[in-house]
Amino acid sequence: MAKIKKVPKHLAIIMDGNGRWATRRGLPRTFGHKEGIKAIERTIDSCLKHGIKYCTFFAFSTENWKRSKEEIEGIFDLIRTYISKEDNIFLKKHVKLSSIGVLDPFPEDLKSALIDIKEKTKDYDKLEIIFALNYGGRDDIVRAVNKLIDNGYKKVEEGDILSSLDTCSLPEPDFIVRTSGENRISNFLLFQMAYSELYFPKVLWPDFNERHFVKALMVYQKRKRRFGGLS
Ligand code: IPE
Ligand code: IPE
Ligand code: MG
């Protein structure tokens, strides 16, 4: 396999296809989410292996509240268990965990687990994993603009908005991967993705592994990013 020379600094992943993965096996959708957690774990290992600095995972959108209470609670339980288990990858491998999105509506035990792991990993600087939780690109923009209004702005520039978004401490995403073959963005990092490279592999998220990760990196390194200029 050809050598990977150029990796994205910030990779962002729309983890899609958990439900279909389960349904195809005659299992409840929650089983797909459970397998999806394993794919997150594999992907974090791949990020460490290939020197990715930032990886954002779209885990729960502002629209996902439309799903059944059972599925939503199942997802919250899985995330809480994953981040609070004793040998979790963040503590074990010195990976920083942060989040974007509005955490207020989440159950208290999930919020406190998040606060705890964020605090414990905040000084790790090899790799930062960002969970997008109750995140919507439009909501992010609206909240950013409202922050600026609260601070007395009458007129704003692009930079003001960028520095008021949830992602203000992160570089813009270089590469956005959405699994499961859906060719849409579903309200992910709308403002931030102005010049992101996009890739839509068919693999369902629970099946995503190092081989798919490397394939994605190969796709990325072939892209010619011009940012409106000439190469
Ligand atoms: C993505 O998988 C996970 C979340 C949105 C939480 P889905 O649950 O959307 O899986 P499909 O799209 O129904 O297969
Ligand atoms: C996007 O997937 C959100 C996450 C992966 C968390 P969805 O499955 O919710 O998106 P749509 O409804 O197919 O557009
Ligand atoms: Mg989906």
Short mmCIF file of C-alpha atoms and ligand atoms in Angstrom, two decimals:
data_model
loop_
_atom_site.label_atom_id
_atom_site.label_comp_id
_atom_site.label_asym_id
_atom_site.label_seq_id
_atom_site.Cartn_x
_atom_site.Cartn_y
_atom_site.Cartn_z
CA MET A 1 0.00 0.00 0.00
CA ALA A 2 1.24 3.50 -0.87
CA LYS A 3 2.63 5.52 1.99
CA ILE A 4 0.40 8.12 3.62
CA LYS A 5 2.20 11.43 3.43
CA LYS A 6 -0.47 13.97 4.24
CA VAL A 7 -3.01 13.41 7.02
CA PRO A 8 -5.80 15.77 8.01
CA LYS A 9 -5.01 17.73 11.15
CA HIS A 10 -8.70 17.76 12.07
CA LEU A 11 -10.81 14.80 10.97
CA ALA A 12 -14.57 14.91 11.58
CA ILE A 13 -16.78 11.84 11.33
CA ILE A 14 -20.54 11.52 10.89
CA MET A 15 -20.96 8.03 12.34
CA ASP A 16 -23.99 6.77 10.45
CA GLY A 17 -25.51 3.34 9.90
CA ASN A 18 -25.75 1.88 13.41
CA GLY A 19 -29.49 1.28 13.14
CA ARG A 20 -29.25 -0.40 9.74
CA TRP A 21 -26.37 -2.56 10.98
CA ALA A 22 -28.60 -3.88 13.78
CA THR A 23 -31.81 -4.16 11.74
CA ARG A 24 -30.04 -6.26 9.11
CA ARG A 25 -29.18 -8.72 11.85
CA GLY A 26 -32.69 -8.75 13.30
CA LEU A 27 -31.43 -6.94 16.41
CA PRO A 28 -32.79 -3.85 18.19
CA ARG A 29 -31.19 -0.57 17.04
CA THR A 30 -29.39 -0.15 20.35
CA PHE A 31 -27.18 -3.13 19.48
CA GLY A 32 -25.93 -1.14 16.50
CA HIS A 33 -25.04 1.77 18.76
CA LYS A 34 -23.20 -0.64 21.06
CA GLU A 35 -21.11 -1.89 18.12
CA GLY A 36 -20.67 1.73 17.09
CA ILE A 37 -18.83 2.40 20.35
CA LYS A 38 -16.31 -0.30 19.38
CA ALA A 39 -15.78 1.48 16.07
CA ILE A 40 -15.10 4.73 17.96
CA GLU A 41 -12.48 2.90 20.02
CA ARG A 42 -10.82 1.48 16.88
CA THR A 43 -10.88 4.88 15.24
CA ILE A 44 -9.21 6.55 18.22
CA ASP A 45 -6.45 3.93 17.95
CA SER A 46 -6.14 4.67 14.23
CA CYS A 47 -5.91 8.41 14.95
CA LEU A 48 -3.07 7.76 17.41
CA LYS A 49 -1.33 5.48 14.94
CA HIS A 50 -1.51 7.93 12.03
CA GLY A 51 -0.85 11.13 13.93
CA ILE A 52 -4.24 12.86 13.64
CA LYS A 53 -4.35 15.75 16.12
CA TYR A 54 -8.12 16.35 16.36
CA CYS A 55 -11.01 14.02 15.65
CA THR A 56 -14.64 15.09 16.07
CA PHE A 57 -17.33 12.41 16.27
CA PHE A 58 -20.96 13.37 15.54
CA ALA A 59 -22.62 11.32 18.30
CA PHE A 60 -26.02 12.99 18.83
CA SER A 61 -27.59 15.73 16.73
CA THR A 62 -30.10 18.40 17.75
CA GLU A 63 -32.56 16.46 15.56
CA ASN A 64 -31.92 13.05 17.14
CA TRP A 65 -34.36 13.95 19.97
CA LYS A 66 -37.04 12.89 17.45
CA ARG A 67 -36.15 9.23 18.08
CA SER A 68 -37.84 6.95 20.61
CA LYS A 69 -37.17 7.49 24.30
CA GLU A 70 -35.80 3.96 24.45
CA GLU A 71 -33.22 4.54 21.71
CA ILE A 72 -32.18 7.92 23.12
CA GLU A 73 -31.72 6.53 26.62
CA GLY A 74 -29.83 3.58 25.17
CA ILE A 75 -27.39 5.94 23.44
CA PHE A 76 -26.90 8.01 26.63
CA ASP A 77 -26.27 4.85 28.69
CA LEU A 78 -23.67 3.62 26.22
CA ILE A 79 -21.81 6.93 26.18
CA ARG A 80 -21.88 7.22 29.96
CA THR A 81 -20.61 3.68 30.44
CA TYR A 82 -17.94 4.17 27.78
CA ILE A 83 -16.44 7.33 29.22
CA SER A 84 -16.65 6.32 32.86
CA LYS A 85 -15.29 2.76 32.76
CA GLU A 86 -12.09 2.48 34.69
CA ASP A 87 -9.75 1.46 31.88
CA ASN A 88 -11.18 3.97 29.39
CA ILE A 89 -9.00 4.80 26.39
CA PHE A 90 -8.75 8.48 27.30
CA LEU A 91 -6.97 7.87 30.58
CA LYS A 92 -5.13 4.79 29.39
CA LYS A 93 -3.69 6.32 26.23
CA HIS A 94 -3.54 9.97 27.31
CA VAL A 95 -6.16 11.26 24.91
CA LYS A 96 -7.95 14.53 25.63
CA LEU A 97 -11.74 14.41 25.51
CA SER A 98 -13.84 17.50 24.91
CA SER A 99 -17.31 18.15 23.51
CA ILE A 100 -19.29 20.55 21.37
CA GLY A 101 -23.06 21.07 21.55
CA VAL A 102 -25.39 21.99 24.40
CA LEU A 103 -25.18 19.56 27.32
CA ASP A 104 -27.99 21.06 29.47
CA PRO A 105 -30.76 18.63 28.40
CA PHE A 106 -28.69 15.51 29.11
CA PRO A 107 -29.19 13.38 32.26
CA GLU A 108 -27.15 14.55 35.25
CA ASP A 109 -25.11 11.34 35.48
CA LEU A 110 -23.97 11.68 31.85
CA LYS A 111 -23.09 15.34 32.36
CA SER A 112 -21.05 14.65 35.46
CA ALA A 113 -19.24 11.74 33.76
CA LEU A 114 -18.36 14.11 30.93
CA ILE A 115 -17.17 16.86 33.26
CA ASP A 116 -15.04 14.33 35.13
CA ILE A 117 -13.29 12.85 32.09
CA LYS A 118 -12.78 16.27 30.48
CA GLU A 119 -11.13 17.53 33.64
CA LYS A 120 -8.90 14.46 33.98
CA THR A 121 -7.69 14.61 30.37
CA LYS A 122 -7.54 18.36 29.78
CA ASP A 123 -3.73 18.59 29.69
CA TYR A 124 -3.13 15.77 27.21
CA ASP A 125 -1.93 17.18 23.92
CA LYS A 126 -1.17 14.26 21.60
CA LEU A 127 -4.74 13.77 20.34
CA GLU A 128 -8.00 15.54 21.15
CA ILE A 129 -11.29 13.70 20.64
CA ILE A 130 -14.34 15.91 20.41
CA PHE A 131 -17.80 14.42 20.93
CA ALA A 132 -20.56 16.41 19.22
CA LEU A 133 -23.49 15.95 21.61
CA ASN A 134 -26.84 17.63 21.12
CA TYR A 135 -24.95 19.43 18.39
CA GLY A 136 -26.44 21.18 15.37
CA GLY A 137 -24.53 23.38 12.93
CA ARG A 138 -27.37 25.90 12.76
CA ASP A 139 -27.76 25.93 16.52
CA ASP A 140 -24.00 26.53 16.86
CA ILE A 141 -24.21 29.55 14.52
CA VAL A 142 -27.30 30.97 16.25
CA ARG A 143 -25.70 30.63 19.69
CA ALA A 144 -22.50 32.26 18.40
CA VAL A 145 -24.41 35.23 16.99
CA ASN A 146 -26.42 35.61 20.20
CA LYS A 147 -23.19 35.62 22.23
CA LEU A 148 -21.91 38.46 20.06
CA ILE A 149 -25.18 40.39 20.45
CA ASP A 150 -24.95 39.90 24.24
CA ASN A 151 -21.44 41.35 24.05
CA GLY A 152 -22.75 44.47 22.34
CA TYR A 153 -21.87 43.72 18.71
CA LYS A 154 -24.05 45.54 16.12
CA LYS A 155 -22.19 44.17 13.14
CA VAL A 156 -20.04 41.06 12.86
CA GLU A 157 -17.22 39.71 10.73
CA GLU A 158 -16.52 36.10 9.80
CA GLY A 159 -13.73 35.92 12.36
CA ASP A 160 -16.08 37.05 15.15
CA ILE A 161 -18.44 34.21 14.36
CA LEU A 162 -15.63 31.65 14.03
CA SER A 163 -14.28 32.61 17.42
CA SER A 164 -17.72 32.35 19.05
CA LEU A 165 -18.57 28.87 17.74
CA ASP A 166 -18.24 25.77 19.95
CA THR A 167 -15.18 24.86 17.87
CA CYS A 168 -13.35 28.14 18.63
CA SER A 169 -10.30 26.35 20.05
CA LEU A 170 -10.05 23.91 17.13
CA PRO A 171 -8.70 24.20 13.61
CA GLU A 172 -11.38 23.98 10.91
CA PRO A 173 -12.09 20.37 9.87
CA ASP A 174 -9.88 19.34 6.95
CA PHE A 175 -11.73 16.16 6.16
CA ILE A 176 -15.31 15.07 6.86
CA VAL A 177 -16.19 11.41 6.53
CA ARG A 178 -19.78 10.15 6.64
CA THR A 179 -20.29 6.41 6.70
CA SER A 180 -23.30 4.36 5.51
CA GLY A 181 -23.53 5.79 1.98
CA GLU A 182 -25.77 8.77 2.79
CA ASN A 183 -24.55 11.80 0.87
CA ARG A 184 -25.58 14.57 3.22
CA ILE A 185 -24.32 16.66 6.09
CA SER A 186 -27.37 16.49 8.42
CA ASN A 187 -26.63 19.80 10.16
CA PHE A 188 -23.04 19.01 11.18
CA LEU A 189 -20.29 21.67 11.25
CA LEU A 190 -21.99 23.99 8.76
CA PHE A 191 -19.96 27.17 9.18
CA GLN A 192 -16.70 25.32 9.77
CA MET A 193 -16.84 23.08 6.70
CA ALA A 194 -16.59 25.83 4.09
CA TYR A 195 -13.43 24.24 2.66
CA SER A 196 -13.49 20.76 4.17
CA GLU A 197 -12.91 17.78 1.89
CA LEU A 198 -15.89 15.41 1.99
CA TYR A 199 -15.96 11.62 1.68
CA PHE A 200 -18.94 9.25 1.84
CA PRO A 201 -17.85 5.61 2.11
CA LYS A 202 -20.62 2.96 2.01
CA VAL A 203 -19.47 1.04 5.09
CA LEU A 204 -21.87 1.11 8.03
CA TRP A 205 -20.32 2.74 11.10
CA PRO A 206 -20.16 -0.43 13.30
CA ASP A 207 -18.06 -2.11 10.57
CA PHE A 208 -15.62 0.79 10.23
CA ASN A 209 -12.07 -0.35 10.99
CA GLU A 210 -8.39 0.49 10.44
CA ARG A 211 -8.62 -0.68 6.82
CA HIS A 212 -11.44 1.79 6.10
CA PHE A 213 -9.54 4.47 8.00
CA VAL A 214 -6.43 4.00 5.87
CA LYS A 215 -8.57 4.01 2.71
CA ALA A 216 -10.05 7.33 3.84
CA LEU A 217 -6.59 8.77 4.41
CA MET A 218 -5.58 7.65 0.92
CA VAL A 219 -8.61 9.44 -0.50
CA TYR A 220 -7.73 12.59 1.45
CA GLN A 221 -4.13 12.74 0.34
CA LYS A 222 -5.17 12.66 -3.33
CA ARG A 223 -7.37 15.72 -2.91
CA LYS A 224 -6.04 19.03 -4.20
CA ARG A 225 -7.14 21.75 -1.83
CA ARG A 226 -7.18 25.12 -3.52
CA PHE A 227 -9.23 27.33 -1.17
CA GLY A 228 -10.36 29.35 -4.15
CA GLY A 229 -6.84 29.94 -5.45
CA LEU A 230 -4.89 28.17 -8.16
CA SER A 231 -2.68 25.16 -7.51
C1 IPE B 1 -25.92 6.91 13.67
O1 IPE B 1 -26.57 5.75 13.28
C2 IPE B 1 -25.93 7.10 15.15
C3 IPE B 1 -26.77 8.22 15.63
C4 IPE B 1 -27.44 9.04 14.89
C5 IPE B 1 -26.83 8.39 17.07
P1 IPE B 1 -28.13 5.74 13.01
O2 IPE B 1 -28.82 5.38 14.28
O3 IPE B 1 -28.57 6.99 12.38
O4 IPE B 1 -28.23 4.54 12.00
P2 IPE B 1 -29.18 4.42 10.72
O5 IPE B 1 -28.92 5.63 9.88
O6 IPE B 1 -30.60 4.37 11.22
O7 IPE B 1 -28.75 3.15 10.07
C1 IPE B 2 -26.52 12.25 11.64
O1 IPE B 2 -27.12 11.03 11.39
C2 IPE B 2 -26.31 12.45 13.11
C3 IPE B 2 -25.32 11.60 13.75
C4 IPE B 2 -24.53 10.74 13.16
C5 IPE B 2 -25.21 11.77 15.17
P1 IPE B 2 -28.72 10.87 11.24
O2 IPE B 2 -28.94 9.43 10.97
O3 IPE B 2 -29.39 11.46 12.41
O4 IPE B 2 -29.05 11.77 9.96
P2 IPE B 2 -30.25 11.70 8.92
O5 IPE B 2 -31.51 11.78 9.72
O6 IPE B 2 -30.14 10.39 8.20
O7 IPE B 2 -30.03 12.85 8.01
MG MG B 3 -28.71 7.58 10.44
#
